[in-house]
GROMACS .gro file of C-alpha atoms in nm:
model
  229
    1UNK     CA    1  -0.019   0.020  -0.029
    2UNK     CA    2   0.123   0.311  -0.129
    3UNK     CA    3   0.170   0.657   0.208
    4UNK     CA    4  -0.099   0.867  -0.057
    5UNK     CA    5  -0.319   0.507  -0.006
    6UNK     CA    6  -0.334   0.506   0.342
    7UNK     CA    7  -0.321   0.816   0.361
    8UNK     CA    8  -0.739   0.835   0.201
    9UNK     CA    9  -0.858   0.524   0.385
   10UNK     CA   10  -0.738   0.604   0.684
   11UNK     CA   11  -1.026   0.668   0.961
   12UNK     CA   12  -1.185   0.993   1.041
   13UNK     CA   13  -1.127   1.100   0.657
   14UNK     CA   14  -1.354   1.177   0.315
   15UNK     CA   15  -1.126   1.004   0.044
   16UNK     CA   16  -1.245   1.322  -0.189
   17UNK     CA   17  -1.181   1.595   0.002
   18UNK     CA   18  -0.865   1.428   0.293
   19UNK     CA   19  -1.069   1.662   0.598
   20UNK     CA   20  -1.146   1.474   0.836
   21UNK     CA   21  -1.488   1.372   0.894
   22UNK     CA   22  -1.580   1.620   1.168
   23UNK     CA   23  -1.436   1.884   1.005
   24UNK     CA   24  -1.666   1.839   0.635
   25UNK     CA   25  -1.931   1.799   0.857
   26UNK     CA   26  -1.820   2.153   1.039
   27UNK     CA   27  -1.830   2.295   0.683
   28UNK     CA   28  -2.143   2.167   0.586
   29UNK     CA   29  -2.316   2.314   0.902
   30UNK     CA   30  -2.131   2.638   0.874
   31UNK     CA   31  -2.282   2.674   0.486
   32UNK     CA   32  -2.613   2.538   0.575
   33UNK     CA   33  -2.649   2.813   0.869
   34UNK     CA   34  -2.502   3.046   0.599
   35UNK     CA   35  -2.745   2.999   0.326
   36UNK     CA   36  -3.009   3.023   0.628
   37UNK     CA   37  -2.927   3.365   0.725
   38UNK     CA   38  -2.798   3.532   0.440
   39UNK     CA   39  -3.166   3.388   0.258
   40UNK     CA   40  -3.385   3.581   0.590
   41UNK     CA   41  -3.133   3.862   0.683
   42UNK     CA   42  -2.947   3.994   0.438
   43UNK     CA   43  -2.576   3.998   0.377
   44UNK     CA   44  -2.519   4.256   0.674
   45UNK     CA   45  -2.506   3.887   0.907
   46UNK     CA   46  -2.161   3.879   1.118
   47UNK     CA   47  -1.955   3.643   1.102
   48UNK     CA   48  -1.953   3.548   1.485
   49UNK     CA   49  -2.321   3.525   1.342
   50UNK     CA   50  -2.283   3.257   1.171
   51UNK     CA   51  -2.073   3.042   1.361
   52UNK     CA   52  -2.297   3.049   1.651
   53UNK     CA   53  -2.657   3.000   1.391
   54UNK     CA   54  -2.344   2.661   1.277
   55UNK     CA   55  -2.336   2.538   1.666
   56UNK     CA   56  -1.880   2.594   1.574
   57UNK     CA   57  -1.685   2.807   1.721
   58UNK     CA   58  -1.473   3.115   1.611
   59UNK     CA   59  -1.187   2.943   1.509
   60UNK     CA   60  -1.376   2.676   1.360
   61UNK     CA   61  -1.525   2.870   1.101
   62UNK     CA   62  -1.232   3.085   1.037
   63UNK     CA   63  -1.054   2.800   0.958
   64UNK     CA   64  -1.285   2.679   0.710
   65UNK     CA   65  -1.373   3.031   0.595
   66UNK     CA   66  -1.059   3.323   0.582
   67UNK     CA   67  -1.283   3.634   0.488
   68UNK     CA   68  -1.659   3.683   0.470
   69UNK     CA   69  -1.634   3.714   0.060
   70UNK     CA   70  -1.455   3.291   0.073
   71UNK     CA   71  -1.764   3.226   0.271
   72UNK     CA   72  -2.013   3.420   0.021
   73UNK     CA   73  -1.914   3.268  -0.266
   74UNK     CA   74  -1.947   2.928  -0.122
   75UNK     CA   75  -2.286   3.062   0.001
   76UNK     CA   76  -2.397   3.165  -0.372
   77UNK     CA   77  -2.171   2.950  -0.566
   78UNK     CA   78  -2.517   2.786  -0.680
   79UNK     CA   79  -2.704   3.055  -0.737
   80UNK     CA   80  -2.436   3.236  -0.924
   81UNK     CA   81  -2.435   2.955  -1.166
   82UNK     CA   82  -2.833   2.963  -1.230
   83UNK     CA   83  -2.792   3.347  -1.285
   84UNK     CA   84  -2.546   3.318  -1.507
   85UNK     CA   85  -2.776   3.004  -1.671
   86UNK     CA   86  -3.043   3.218  -1.692
   87UNK     CA   87  -2.889   3.438  -1.925
   88UNK     CA   88  -2.772   3.175  -2.187
   89UNK     CA   89  -3.166   3.031  -2.162
   90UNK     CA   90  -3.272   3.330  -2.273
   91UNK     CA   91  -3.081   3.412  -2.548
   92UNK     CA   92  -3.187   3.071  -2.662
   93UNK     CA   93  -3.578   3.178  -2.628
   94UNK     CA   94  -3.644   3.189  -3.038
   95UNK     CA   95  -3.854   3.549  -2.925
   96UNK     CA   96  -3.577   3.817  -2.868
   97UNK     CA   97  -3.805   3.971  -2.660
   98UNK     CA   98  -3.991   3.761  -2.524
   99UNK     CA   99  -3.621   3.647  -2.344
  100UNK     CA  100  -3.560   3.982  -2.256
  101UNK     CA  101  -3.829   4.010  -2.033
  102UNK     CA  102  -3.827   3.649  -1.920
  103UNK     CA  103  -3.472   3.690  -1.808
  104UNK     CA  104  -3.527   4.029  -1.660
  105UNK     CA  105  -3.822   3.876  -1.401
  106UNK     CA  106  -3.642   3.586  -1.361
  107UNK     CA  107  -3.328   3.760  -1.224
  108UNK     CA  108  -3.561   3.969  -1.022
  109UNK     CA  109  -3.758   3.656  -0.827
  110UNK     CA  110  -3.454   3.492  -0.771
  111UNK     CA  111  -3.333   3.854  -0.575
  112UNK     CA  112  -3.715   3.813  -0.418
  113UNK     CA  113  -3.629   3.432  -0.290
  114UNK     CA  114  -3.316   3.511  -0.143
  115UNK     CA  115  -3.221   3.785   0.043
  116UNK     CA  116  -2.858   3.762   0.016
  117UNK     CA  117  -2.879   3.683  -0.379
  118UNK     CA  118  -3.088   3.976  -0.415
  119UNK     CA  119  -2.765   4.181  -0.185
  120UNK     CA  120  -2.439   3.919  -0.401
  121UNK     CA  121  -2.607   4.084  -0.691
  122UNK     CA  122  -2.601   4.488  -0.635
  123UNK     CA  123  -2.266   4.447  -0.458
  124UNK     CA  124  -1.878   4.336  -0.572
  125UNK     CA  125  -1.636   4.050  -0.417
  126UNK     CA  126  -1.319   4.081  -0.569
  127UNK     CA  127  -1.162   3.855  -0.331
  128UNK     CA  128  -1.399   3.588  -0.447
  129UNK     CA  129  -1.289   3.499  -0.821
  130UNK     CA  130  -1.531   3.260  -0.876
  131UNK     CA  131  -1.830   3.466  -0.810
  132UNK     CA  132  -1.737   3.736  -0.990
  133UNK     CA  133  -1.581   3.529  -1.291
  134UNK     CA  134  -1.962   3.360  -1.375
  135UNK     CA  135  -2.099   3.763  -1.262
  136UNK     CA  136  -1.840   3.917  -1.574
  137UNK     CA  137  -1.992   3.515  -1.790
  138UNK     CA  138  -2.334   3.671  -1.729
  139UNK     CA  139  -2.314   4.031  -1.773
  140UNK     CA  140  -2.149   3.958  -2.206
  141UNK     CA  141  -2.346   3.770  -2.247
  142UNK     CA  142  -2.701   4.033  -2.115
  143UNK     CA  143  -2.497   4.265  -2.388
  144UNK     CA  144  -2.605   3.985  -2.674
  145UNK     CA  145  -2.979   4.002  -2.495
  146UNK     CA  146  -2.957   4.322  -2.506
  147UNK     CA  147  -2.835   4.350  -2.892
  148UNK     CA  148  -3.113   4.098  -3.045
  149UNK     CA  149  -3.453   4.288  -2.831
  150UNK     CA  150  -3.300   4.581  -2.976
  151UNK     CA  151  -3.370   4.458  -3.325
  152UNK     CA  152  -3.753   4.363  -3.254
  153UNK     CA  153  -3.804   4.779  -3.183
  154UNK     CA  154  -3.930   4.623  -2.881
  155UNK     CA  155  -3.666   4.764  -2.623
  156UNK     CA  156  -3.620   5.100  -2.644
  157UNK     CA  157  -3.269   5.233  -2.897
  158UNK     CA  158  -3.228   5.440  -2.515
  159UNK     CA  159  -3.186   5.118  -2.293
  160UNK     CA  160  -2.816   5.078  -2.116
  161UNK     CA  161  -2.673   4.735  -2.039
  162UNK     CA  162  -2.612   4.958  -1.655
  163UNK     CA  163  -3.017   5.028  -1.661
  164UNK     CA  164  -2.952   4.690  -1.508
  165UNK     CA  165  -2.734   4.667  -1.219
  166UNK     CA  166  -2.986   5.018  -1.121
  167UNK     CA  167  -3.295   4.780  -1.153
  168UNK     CA  168  -3.140   4.502  -0.961
  169UNK     CA  169  -3.060   4.748  -0.688
  170UNK     CA  170  -3.364   4.888  -0.675
  171UNK     CA  171  -3.561   4.561  -0.657
  172UNK     CA  172  -3.302   4.489  -0.349
  173UNK     CA  173  -3.490   4.772  -0.160
  174UNK     CA  174  -3.805   4.672  -0.224
  175UNK     CA  175  -3.731   4.292  -0.114
  176UNK     CA  176  -3.538   4.423   0.157
  177UNK     CA  177  -3.768   4.669   0.295
  178UNK     CA  178  -4.136   4.520   0.217
  179UNK     CA  179  -3.987   4.139   0.362
  180UNK     CA  180  -4.286   3.941   0.461
  181UNK     CA  181  -4.561   4.176   0.532
  182UNK     CA  182  -4.600   4.276   0.119
  183UNK     CA  183  -4.366   3.996  -0.083
  184UNK     CA  184  -4.524   4.006  -0.378
  185UNK     CA  185  -4.473   4.357  -0.391
  186UNK     CA  186  -4.156   4.322  -0.601
  187UNK     CA  187  -4.310   4.170  -0.926
  188UNK     CA  188  -4.545   4.570  -0.955
  189UNK     CA  189  -4.185   4.693  -0.936
  190UNK     CA  190  -4.043   4.465  -1.200
  191UNK     CA  191  -4.313   4.530  -1.468
  192UNK     CA  192  -4.349   4.933  -1.420
  193UNK     CA  193  -3.978   4.869  -1.516
  194UNK     CA  194  -4.040   4.675  -1.832
  195UNK     CA  195  -4.283   4.937  -1.943
  196UNK     CA  196  -4.027   5.217  -1.924
  197UNK     CA  197  -3.732   5.014  -2.081
  198UNK     CA  198  -4.028   4.895  -2.392
  199UNK     CA  199  -4.144   5.125  -2.651
  200UNK     CA  200  -4.473   5.197  -2.687
  201UNK     CA  201  -4.596   4.847  -2.964
  202UNK     CA  202  -4.419   4.621  -2.737
  203UNK     CA  203  -4.648   4.327  -2.611
  204UNK     CA  204  -4.659   4.332  -2.269
  205UNK     CA  205  -4.795   4.113  -1.954
  206UNK     CA  206  -5.086   4.274  -1.720
  207UNK     CA  207  -4.921   4.473  -1.454
  208UNK     CA  208  -5.007   4.287  -1.057
  209UNK     CA  209  -5.165   4.445  -0.849
  210UNK     CA  210  -5.085   4.663  -0.648
  211UNK     CA  211  -4.999   4.587  -0.226
  212UNK     CA  212  -5.332   4.633   0.021
  213UNK     CA  213  -5.295   4.878   0.212
  214UNK     CA  214  -5.284   4.704   0.512
  215UNK     CA  215  -4.915   4.501   0.352
  216UNK     CA  216  -4.819   4.838   0.228
  217UNK     CA  217  -4.830   4.954   0.597
  218UNK     CA  218  -4.725   4.639   0.747
  219UNK     CA  219  -4.408   4.724   0.547
  220UNK     CA  220  -4.336   5.048   0.607
  221UNK     CA  221  -4.383   4.963   0.995
  222UNK     CA  222  -4.160   4.705   0.941
  223UNK     CA  223  -3.912   4.992   0.810
  224UNK     CA  224  -3.913   5.239   1.115
  225UNK     CA  225  -3.813   4.923   1.363
  226UNK     CA  226  -3.458   4.866   1.456
  227UNK     CA  227  -3.327   4.492   1.347
  228UNK     CA  228  -3.161   4.284   1.629
  229UNK     CA  229  -2.777   4.303   1.683
   0.00000   0.00000   0.00000
């Protein structure tokens, strides 16, 4: 038996990563805790809160993820893949305008499903190389989608690729503000924005209803309450 084989077969180690089984479980707990906290509270959650939620010490967390960017990169890798794949699917749509509007709606829905991801799409993380590469891939494909949508005559000529991050920032703000009080409010915002991007004769789905007055009031009250530390 070679030394490498002996190492891989050693008790308490996983053959694919070489990490001890308990260390691998700790990593999985940290990722699960971070996903939950980021999804429900956004990226403002501290590393200490993640460690506490995972039931591990700060030293254990730092051994697995030395920086916040490393943790964010690991947590959102699959979502960034889905984000990049969404524009690929939109480009494959035989109707470029439908592909464009469908992509806008799909990405904003991804934000609504995960508050942490809503923040990720409006921020940059230079140290998270894999995450930023997928963002760049999606951006480059989106510029192609714009060109195709413009050629239909339904997308305004003055639409700019920089309008997309503006929309994502606005959508993230609505999602964070309304929370569970008026969770579908983002749909109306996106529908209004699509109307602002479109030429007068562009086909668009019906405008979703505005939130009920009571729901909007609850959202406004929610904004005024201090967040727990």
